[in-house]
Coordinates of C-alpha atoms in Angstrom, one line a residue:
Chain X
M1 CA 3.2 11.9 -8.9
I2 CA -0.3 10.5 -8.8
G3 CA -2.3 11.5 -5.6
V4 CA -4.5 8.7 -4.1
L5 CA -7.5 9.5 -1.9
G6 CA -7.6 6.4 0.2
G7 CA -8.2 4.8 3.5
M8 CA -11.8 4.0 2.7
G9 CA -10.9 1.4 4.0
P10 CA -7.2 1.0 4.5
L11 CA -7.0 -2.6 3.3
A12 CA -8.7 -1.6 0.0
T13 CA -6.1 1.0 -0.4
V14 CA -3.3 -1.6 0.1
D15 CA -5.0 -3.7 -2.5
F16 CA -5.2 -0.8 -5.0
F17 CA -1.5 0.1 -4.3
A18 CA -0.5 -3.6 -4.9
K19 CA -2.5 -3.7 -8.2
V20 CA -0.9 -0.5 -9.5
V21 CA 2.6 -2.0 -8.8
A22 CA 1.5 -5.3 -10.5
A23 CA 0.0 -3.5 -13.5
T24 CA 3.2 -1.6 -14.2
P25 CA 5.5 -3.1 -16.8
A26 CA 8.7 -2.2 -14.8
Q27 CA 12.0 -4.1 -14.5
D28 CA 13.3 -2.1 -11.5
D29 CA 12.2 0.5 -9.0
A30 CA 12.6 3.4 -11.4
G31 CA 10.0 2.2 -13.9
H32 CA 7.2 2.3 -11.3
V33 CA 4.5 5.0 -10.9
P34 CA 5.3 7.6 -8.2
L35 CA 2.3 7.7 -5.8
L36 CA 1.3 9.9 -2.9
I37 CA -1.2 7.9 -1.0
H38 CA -3.4 9.6 1.5
S39 CA -4.8 6.7 3.5
D40 CA -7.0 8.4 6.1
P41 CA -9.4 6.1 7.8
R42 CA -10.9 9.0 9.7
I43 CA -12.8 10.3 6.7
P44 CA -16.5 10.1 7.8
G45 CA -18.4 7.0 6.7
R46 CA -19.8 7.3 3.2
P47 CA -22.9 5.1 3.6
A48 CA -23.8 6.8 6.9
A49 CA -23.7 10.2 5.2
L50 CA -25.7 9.1 2.2
L51 CA -28.3 7.0 3.9
H52 CA -28.6 8.1 7.5
G53 CA -27.8 11.8 7.5
G54 CA -24.4 11.3 9.0
P55 CA -21.6 13.9 8.7
S56 CA -20.5 14.5 5.1
P57 CA -17.1 13.2 4.1
L58 CA -16.8 16.0 1.5
P59 CA -14.9 18.5 3.7
A60 CA -12.3 15.8 4.7
L61 CA -12.1 14.7 1.1
L62 CA -11.5 18.3 -0.2
A63 CA -8.8 18.8 2.5
A64 CA -7.1 15.6 1.4
R65 CA -7.4 16.5 -2.3
D66 CA -5.8 19.9 -1.6
R67 CA -3.1 18.4 0.6
L68 CA -2.2 16.0 -2.3
I69 CA -2.2 18.9 -4.8
A70 CA -0.1 21.1 -2.5
A71 CA 2.4 18.2 -2.2
G72 CA 2.8 18.0 -6.0
A73 CA 0.2 15.5 -7.3
Q74 CA -0.1 15.8 -11.1
G75 CA -3.2 13.6 -11.2
L76 CA -5.7 12.2 -8.7
V77 CA -7.6 8.9 -8.2
M78 CA -9.9 7.8 -5.4
A79 CA -9.8 4.2 -4.3
C80 CA -13.5 3.9 -3.0
N81 CA -16.6 3.5 -5.1
T82 CA -19.1 4.9 -2.7
A83 CA -17.0 8.1 -2.2
H84 CA -17.4 8.7 -6.0
Y85 CA -20.8 10.2 -5.0
W86 CA -18.7 13.3 -4.3
H87 CA -16.4 12.9 -7.3
A88 CA -18.0 15.7 -9.2
A89 CA -17.7 18.0 -6.2
L90 CA -14.0 17.0 -5.9
R91 CA -13.3 17.8 -9.6
E92 CA -14.8 21.3 -9.2
G93 CA -12.1 23.9 -9.3
C94 CA -9.5 21.2 -9.7
A95 CA -7.5 21.3 -12.9
L96 CA -5.8 17.9 -12.5
P97 CA -6.9 14.8 -14.4
F98 CA -9.0 12.7 -12.1
P99 CA -10.5 9.6 -13.7
S100 CA -13.5 8.1 -12.0
I101 CA -13.6 4.5 -10.8
V102 CA -17.2 4.3 -12.1
D103 CA -16.2 5.2 -15.6
V104 CA -13.1 3.1 -15.9
A105 CA -15.0 0.0 -14.4
C106 CA -17.9 0.5 -16.8
D107 CA -15.5 0.9 -19.7
A108 CA -13.8 -2.4 -18.7
A109 CA -17.1 -4.1 -18.2
L110 CA -18.2 -3.2 -21.8
L111 CA -14.9 -4.5 -23.2
R112 CA -15.2 -7.7 -21.2
F113 CA -18.9 -8.6 -21.3
G114 CA -19.9 -6.8 -24.5
A115 CA -22.8 -4.4 -25.4
G116 CA -26.2 -5.5 -24.2
A117 CA -24.7 -7.4 -21.2
H118 CA -26.7 -7.6 -18.0
I119 CA -24.6 -6.3 -15.2
A120 CA -25.1 -6.7 -11.4
L121 CA -23.2 -4.8 -8.9
V122 CA -21.5 -5.9 -5.7
A123 CA -21.7 -2.6 -3.9
T124 CA -22.7 -0.9 -0.7
R125 CA -26.4 0.1 -0.4
A126 CA -25.2 3.7 -0.6
T127 CA -23.5 3.1 -4.0
L128 CA -26.7 1.4 -5.3
A129 CA -29.0 4.1 -3.9
S130 CA -26.9 6.9 -5.2
G131 CA -27.5 5.7 -8.8
L132 CA -23.7 6.3 -9.4
F133 CA -23.5 3.4 -11.9
D134 CA -26.9 3.7 -13.6
S135 CA -26.1 6.3 -16.2
A136 CA -22.5 5.1 -16.7
L137 CA -23.9 1.6 -17.5
Q138 CA -26.8 2.9 -19.7
S139 CA -24.6 5.2 -21.8
R140 CA -22.5 2.2 -22.7
G141 CA -25.4 0.1 -23.7
L142 CA -25.2 -2.1 -20.6
S143 CA -28.2 -2.9 -18.5
W144 CA -28.4 -3.2 -14.8
V145 CA -29.7 -6.1 -12.8
A146 CA -31.0 -4.9 -9.5
T147 CA -29.6 -6.5 -6.3
R148 CA -32.1 -8.2 -4.1
Q149 CA -32.5 -6.5 -0.7
S150 CA -32.0 -9.9 1.0
A151 CA -28.8 -10.5 -0.8
L152 CA -27.5 -7.1 0.3
D153 CA -28.6 -7.5 3.9
D154 CA -27.5 -11.2 4.3
W155 CA -24.4 -11.4 2.3
V156 CA -22.9 -8.2 0.6
L157 CA -23.0 -5.7 3.5
P158 CA -21.8 -8.2 6.2
A159 CA -19.0 -9.3 3.9
I160 CA -17.9 -5.7 3.3
A161 CA -17.9 -5.1 7.1
M162 CA -15.8 -8.3 7.6
V163 CA -13.1 -7.1 5.2
K164 CA -13.0 -3.8 7.0
A165 CA -12.5 -5.7 10.2
G166 CA -9.7 -7.8 8.6
K167 CA -11.8 -11.0 8.3
T168 CA -11.2 -11.3 4.6
A169 CA -11.3 -15.1 4.3
Q170 CA -14.7 -15.4 6.0
A171 CA -16.2 -12.7 3.7
G172 CA -15.5 -14.7 0.5
P173 CA -18.1 -17.4 0.7
M174 CA -20.8 -14.8 1.5
L175 CA -20.0 -12.7 -1.5
A176 CA -19.8 -15.9 -3.7
Q177 CA -23.4 -16.7 -2.6
A178 CA -24.6 -13.2 -3.5
I179 CA -22.9 -13.5 -6.9
T180 CA -24.4 -16.9 -7.6
Q181 CA -27.9 -15.5 -6.9
M182 CA -27.2 -12.4 -9.1
Q183 CA -26.3 -14.9 -11.9
S184 CA -29.6 -16.8 -11.5
D185 CA -31.4 -13.4 -11.5
G186 CA -30.1 -12.9 -15.0
A187 CA -26.7 -11.2 -14.6
N188 CA -24.0 -12.3 -17.1
G189 CA -21.4 -9.9 -15.7
I190 CA -20.7 -8.6 -12.1
I191 CA -18.9 -5.4 -11.3
L192 CA -17.1 -5.6 -8.0
A193 CA -18.1 -2.0 -7.3
C194 CA -16.8 -1.9 -3.8
T195 CA -13.1 -1.9 -3.2
E196 CA -13.4 -4.3 -0.3
A197 CA -14.9 -7.0 -2.5
P198 CA -12.0 -8.2 -4.6
M199 CA -9.9 -9.1 -1.6
A200 CA -12.7 -11.3 -0.2
L201 CA -12.9 -13.1 -3.6
E202 CA -9.3 -14.0 -4.0
Q203 CA -10.0 -17.6 -3.1
A204 CA -13.3 -17.8 -4.9
S205 CA -14.0 -20.5 -7.6
P206 CA -12.9 -19.9 -11.2
A207 CA -16.6 -19.8 -12.2
V208 CA -17.3 -17.0 -9.7
Q209 CA -14.1 -15.1 -10.6
A210 CA -14.8 -15.4 -14.4
L211 CA -18.1 -13.5 -13.8
C212 CA -16.4 -10.6 -11.9
L213 CA -14.9 -7.4 -13.0
D214 CA -12.7 -5.8 -10.4
S215 CA -13.2 -2.0 -10.2
T216 CA -9.9 -1.7 -8.2
Q217 CA -8.0 -3.4 -11.0
A218 CA -9.7 -1.1 -13.6
L219 CA -8.7 1.9 -11.5
A220 CA -5.1 0.6 -11.1
Q221 CA -4.8 0.2 -14.9
A222 CA -6.2 3.7 -15.4
T223 CA -3.6 5.0 -12.9
V224 CA -0.7 3.4 -14.8
A225 CA -2.1 4.8 -18.1
L226 CA -2.6 8.3 -16.6
W227 CA 1.0 8.3 -15.4
Q228 CA 2.3 7.2 -18.8
Q229 CA 0.2 9.9 -20.4
L230 CA 1.6 12.6 -18.0
Q231 CA 5.1 11.4 -18.8
N232 CA 4.5 11.6 -22.5
Q233 CA 3.1 15.1 -22.1
T234 CA 6.1 16.2 -20.2
H235 CA 8.4 14.8 -22.9
K236 CA 6.4 16.6 -25.6
D237 CA 6.5 19.9 -23.5
V238 CA 10.3 19.5 -23.2
R239 CA 10.6 19.0 -27.0
H240 CA 8.5 22.1 -27.7
V241 CA 10.5 24.4 -25.4
Chain W
M1 CA -1.0 11.1 10.3
I2 CA 2.3 9.2 10.0
G3 CA 4.4 10.1 6.9
V4 CA 6.1 7.2 5.1
L5 CA 9.2 7.6 3.0
G6 CA 8.7 4.7 0.5
G7 CA 9.0 3.5 -3.0
M8 CA 12.4 1.9 -2.4
G9 CA 11.0 -0.3 -3.9
P10 CA 7.3 0.1 -4.4
L11 CA 6.4 -3.5 -3.7
A12 CA 8.3 -3.3 -0.3
T13 CA 6.1 -0.2 0.5
V14 CA 3.0 -2.2 -0.4
D15 CA 4.2 -4.9 2.0
F16 CA 4.9 -2.3 4.8
F17 CA 1.4 -0.7 4.3
A18 CA -0.3 -4.2 4.5
K19 CA 1.7 -5.0 7.6
V20 CA 0.6 -1.7 9.3
V21 CA -3.0 -2.5 8.6
A22 CA -2.7 -6.1 9.8
A23 CA -0.8 -5.0 13.0
T24 CA -3.6 -2.6 13.9
P25 CA -6.2 -3.9 16.4
A26 CA -9.1 -2.2 14.5
Q27 CA -12.7 -3.3 14.1
D28 CA -13.6 -0.8 11.3
D29 CA -12.0 1.9 9.1
A30 CA -11.8 4.5 11.9
G31 CA -9.5 2.4 14.2
H32 CA -6.7 2.3 11.6
V33 CA -3.5 4.4 11.4
P34 CA -3.8 7.5 9.1
L35 CA -0.8 7.2 6.7
L36 CA 0.6 9.5 4.1
I37 CA 2.7 7.3 1.9
H38 CA 5.3 8.9 -0.4
S39 CA 6.0 6.0 -2.8
D40 CA 8.6 7.6 -5.1
P41 CA 10.5 5.0 -7.1
R42 CA 12.6 7.8 -8.7
I43 CA 14.7 8.3 -5.6
P44 CA 18.3 7.6 -6.7
G45 CA 19.4 4.0 -6.0
R46 CA 20.9 3.7 -2.5
P47 CA 23.4 0.9 -3.3
A48 CA 24.7 2.8 -6.3
A49 CA 25.2 5.9 -4.2
L50 CA 27.0 4.1 -1.4
L51 CA 29.2 1.7 -3.4
H52 CA 29.7 3.2 -6.8
G53 CA 29.7 7.0 -6.4
G54 CA 26.2 7.3 -7.9
P55 CA 24.0 10.4 -7.2
S56 CA 23.0 10.7 -3.6
P57 CA 19.4 10.0 -2.7
L58 CA 19.6 12.5 0.2
P59 CA 18.2 15.6 -1.7
A60 CA 15.2 13.6 -2.9
L61 CA 14.7 12.1 0.6
L62 CA 14.9 15.5 2.2
A63 CA 12.4 16.9 -0.3
A64 CA 10.0 13.9 0.4
R65 CA 10.4 14.4 4.1
D66 CA 9.6 18.1 3.9
R67 CA 6.6 17.4 1.6
L68 CA 5.3 14.9 4.2
I69 CA 5.8 17.4 7.0
A70 CA 4.1 20.2 5.0
A71 CA 1.2 17.9 4.3
G72 CA 0.7 17.4 8.1
A73 CA 2.7 14.3 9.1
Q74 CA 3.1 14.1 12.9
G75 CA 5.7 11.3 12.7
L76 CA 7.9 9.7 10.1
V77 CA 9.1 6.3 9.1
M78 CA 11.2 5.0 6.1
A79 CA 10.4 1.6 4.6
C80 CA 13.9 0.8 3.3
N81 CA 16.9 -0.5 5.3
T82 CA 19.7 0.8 3.0
A83 CA 18.2 4.3 3.0
H84 CA 18.7 4.4 6.7
Y85 CA 22.3 5.3 6.0
W86 CA 20.8 8.8 5.6
H87 CA 18.5 8.5 8.6
A88 CA 20.6 10.7 10.8
A89 CA 20.8 13.4 8.1
L90 CA 17.0 13.2 7.7
R91 CA 16.4 13.6 11.4
E92 CA 18.6 16.7 11.5
G93 CA 16.4 19.8 11.9
C94 CA 13.3 17.6 12.1
A95 CA 11.3 17.8 15.3
L96 CA 9.0 14.8 14.5
P97 CA 9.5 11.4 16.0
F98 CA 11.2 9.2 13.4
P99 CA 12.0 5.7 14.6
S100 CA 14.7 3.9 12.8
I101 CA 14.1 0.5 11.1
V102 CA 17.6 -0.6 12.3
D103 CA 16.7 0.1 16.0
V104 CA 13.3 -1.5 15.9
A105 CA 14.5 -4.6 14.1
C106 CA 17.4 -5.0 16.5
D107 CA 15.1 -4.5 19.5
A108 CA 12.8 -7.2 18.1
A109 CA 15.8 -9.5 17.4
L110 CA 17.0 -9.2 21.0
L111 CA 13.5 -10.0 22.3
R112 CA 13.1 -13.0 19.9
F113 CA 16.6 -14.5 19.9
G114 CA 17.9 -13.4 23.3
A115 CA 21.2 -11.7 24.4
G116 CA 24.3 -13.3 23.0
A117 CA 22.5 -14.5 19.9
H118 CA 24.5 -14.7 16.6
I119 CA 22.7 -12.7 14.0
A120 CA 23.2 -12.7 10.3
L121 CA 21.7 -10.2 7.9
V122 CA 19.8 -10.6 4.7
A123 CA 20.7 -7.2 3.3
T124 CA 22.1 -5.4 0.3
R125 CA 25.9 -5.1 0.1
A126 CA 25.5 -1.4 0.7
T127 CA 23.7 -2.0 4.0
L128 CA 26.4 -4.5 5.1
A129 CA 29.2 -2.2 4.0
S130 CA 27.7 0.9 5.7
G131 CA 27.9 -0.8 9.1
L132 CA 24.4 0.4 9.8
F133 CA 23.6 -2.6 11.9
D134 CA 26.9 -3.2 13.6
S135 CA 26.7 -0.9 16.6
A136 CA 22.9 -1.4 16.9
L137 CA 23.5 -5.2 17.3
Q138 CA 26.6 -4.7 19.5
S139 CA 24.9 -2.3 21.9
R140 CA 22.2 -4.9 22.5
G141 CA 24.7 -7.7 23.2
L142 CA 24.0 -9.4 19.9
S143 CA 26.9 -10.5 17.7
W144 CA 27.1 -10.3 14.0
V145 CA 27.8 -13.3 11.6
A146 CA 29.4 -12.0 8.4
T147 CA 27.7 -12.8 5.1
R148 CA 29.9 -14.7 2.6
Q149 CA 30.6 -12.7 -0.5
S150 CA 29.5 -15.7 -2.6
A151 CA 26.1 -15.9 -0.8
L152 CA 25.6 -12.2 -1.4
D153 CA 26.6 -12.4 -5.1
D154 CA 24.9 -15.7 -6.0
W155 CA 21.7 -15.5 -3.9
V156 CA 20.9 -12.4 -1.9
L157 CA 21.5 -9.6 -4.4
P158 CA 19.9 -11.5 -7.4
A159 CA 16.9 -12.3 -5.2
I160 CA 16.4 -8.6 -4.2
A161 CA 16.6 -7.6 -7.8
M162 CA 14.0 -10.2 -8.7
V163 CA 11.5 -8.9 -6.2
K164 CA 12.1 -5.4 -7.5
A165 CA 11.2 -6.8 -11.0
G166 CA 8.1 -8.4 -9.6
K167 CA 9.5 -12.0 -9.7
T168 CA 8.8 -12.7 -6.0
A169 CA 8.2 -16.4 -6.3
Q170 CA 11.5 -17.1 -8.0
A171 CA 13.4 -15.1 -5.4
G172 CA 12.3 -17.2 -2.5
P173 CA 14.4 -20.4 -3.0
M174 CA 17.5 -18.3 -3.5
L175 CA 17.1 -16.5 -0.3
A176 CA 16.3 -19.7 1.5
Q177 CA 19.7 -21.1 0.3
A178 CA 21.5 -18.1 1.6
I179 CA 19.7 -18.4 5.0
T180 CA 20.6 -22.1 5.3
Q181 CA 24.2 -21.3 4.7
M182 CA 24.1 -18.5 7.3
Q183 CA 22.8 -21.0 9.8
S184 CA 25.6 -23.5 9.0
D185 CA 28.0 -20.5 9.4
G186 CA 26.8 -20.1 13.0
A187 CA 23.8 -17.8 12.9
N188 CA 20.9 -18.6 15.2
G189 CA 18.9 -15.7 14.1
I190 CA 18.5 -13.8 10.8
I191 CA 17.3 -10.3 10.4
L192 CA 15.6 -9.7 7.0
A193 CA 17.3 -6.3 6.8
C194 CA 16.1 -5.5 3.3
T195 CA 12.4 -4.7 2.8
E196 CA 12.3 -6.8 -0.4
A197 CA 13.2 -10.0 1.4
P198 CA 10.1 -10.8 3.5
M199 CA 7.9 -11.0 0.3
A200 CA 10.3 -13.5 -1.3
L201 CA 10.1 -15.7 1.8
E202 CA 6.3 -15.9 2.2
Q203 CA 6.3 -19.4 0.8
A204 CA 9.5 -20.5 2.6
S205 CA 9.6 -23.6 4.9
P206 CA 8.6 -23.2 8.6
A207 CA 12.2 -23.9 9.5
V208 CA 13.5 -21.0 7.4
Q209 CA 10.7 -18.7 8.6
A210 CA 11.4 -19.5 12.3
L211 CA 14.9 -18.3 11.9
C212 CA 13.9 -14.9 10.3
L213 CA 13.0 -11.6 11.9
D214 CA 11.3 -9.3 9.4
S215 CA 12.4 -5.7 9.7
T216 CA 9.3 -4.5 7.8
Q217 CA 7.1 -6.2 10.4
A218 CA 9.1 -4.6 13.2
L219 CA 8.7 -1.2 11.6
A220 CA 5.0 -1.7 11.0
Q221 CA 4.5 -2.5 14.7
A222 CA 6.6 0.5 15.7
T223 CA 4.4 2.6 13.4
V224 CA 1.2 1.5 15.1
A225 CA 2.8 2.1 18.5
L226 CA 3.9 5.6 17.4
W227 CA 0.4 6.5 16.3
Q228 CA -1.1 5.3 19.6
Q229 CA 1.5 7.3 21.5
L230 CA 0.7 10.4 19.4
Q231 CA -3.0 9.9 20.1
N232 CA -2.4 9.5 23.8
Q233 CA -0.3 12.7 23.9
T234 CA -3.1 14.6 22.1
H235 CA -5.6 13.3 24.7
K236 CA -3.3 14.4 27.5
D237 CA -2.7 17.8 25.9
V238 CA -6.5 18.2 25.6
R239 CA -7.0 17.3 29.3
H240 CA -4.3 19.8 30.4
V241 CA -5.8 22.8 28.5

């Protein structure tokens, strides 16, 4: 069973869950990935903690992690980009495989946009300020196109808040405007590095969609791959007994 | 936190999760219902157990229930109609509130279609054979219109299997045919008493949709109400300390 740290926000966790099911090559129930999804919207706000000295979400995340492990999780994922600021702390003392959404999204971006691509991020100010994606992009030979403060304030952050309030349709055109500006600022690839963003862009134009790499989708595919790997290991272990 | 027994099938659990989020009057993350979703597609098939002497899902369901309780669930729900055959056994020795999808769907059907209504069920053969809904309908003054074997074999069961295989769009027209026949057989209300059915009918005509009461939606609303009730109890307890 794969444990999912979620609820940041809940709709993004629904989207992640749906993408895991869709990414699984199953013909019936039994072929699907067993998931234990901890969707806890009470986890303290990540941007507030990173930017404004709000309470840290780490104690709640550690408690959720330990709850998932105690309940039998064999691997972990976390369906929130900003929360990956605490990913290293969550991996500490944890023997389970726990792929990072930052790594899998940047791997997918390299594959899709090619080495040397100029990548912009649709992300919270906290994710941008934390530098979470900087070294992951750099180590893959991808360069980072900075997001304009005005694009963040006028379009990206209000759109993310709208998705969290269930106003997904209204958020789409705002994000599309931000993405168009990122493109004219030199980006030839965009990572949707906030799990609220893909839902807002479901109705976006093909031109906008073609530019975007969905970090939720990348994490869903990594989750299916992780489960298959754990299954193969179990089969090997059984053979070697 | 509300524990969810799910994965029967996984896409139906995604649908349930989405409906809980949509049914919550929240303006941000923190207003949403904390959920711990046990989506385990390895739970033995419910129809096979009930109709063909296959392995019982009860041990796996009991283990999942106990895992959810150990992880801190304060209430339980189960996002599968057929599995409610074992609902009474799962409630035994369990002190947590655990509303039944059968009860909440029949309550909602009474409210929507009125006393004396003739109700047909879109359900697995196992749910129909188990008589799960009979007494629940009867005790509310609703009568039951039997499903024709041919409708079950030709439309309902293949459509459910298609949803479980991810072919949701193809399943819709088949279910719509079954529902039209149920109507001409005298039903003036239909309970979608299989959690795969609502997804297949998302693109159905307004006439078909107006006839249908979605058991997943009823359970989602009951889940939000249960969480609000648990919150109010906690507040009262705090006040009385």
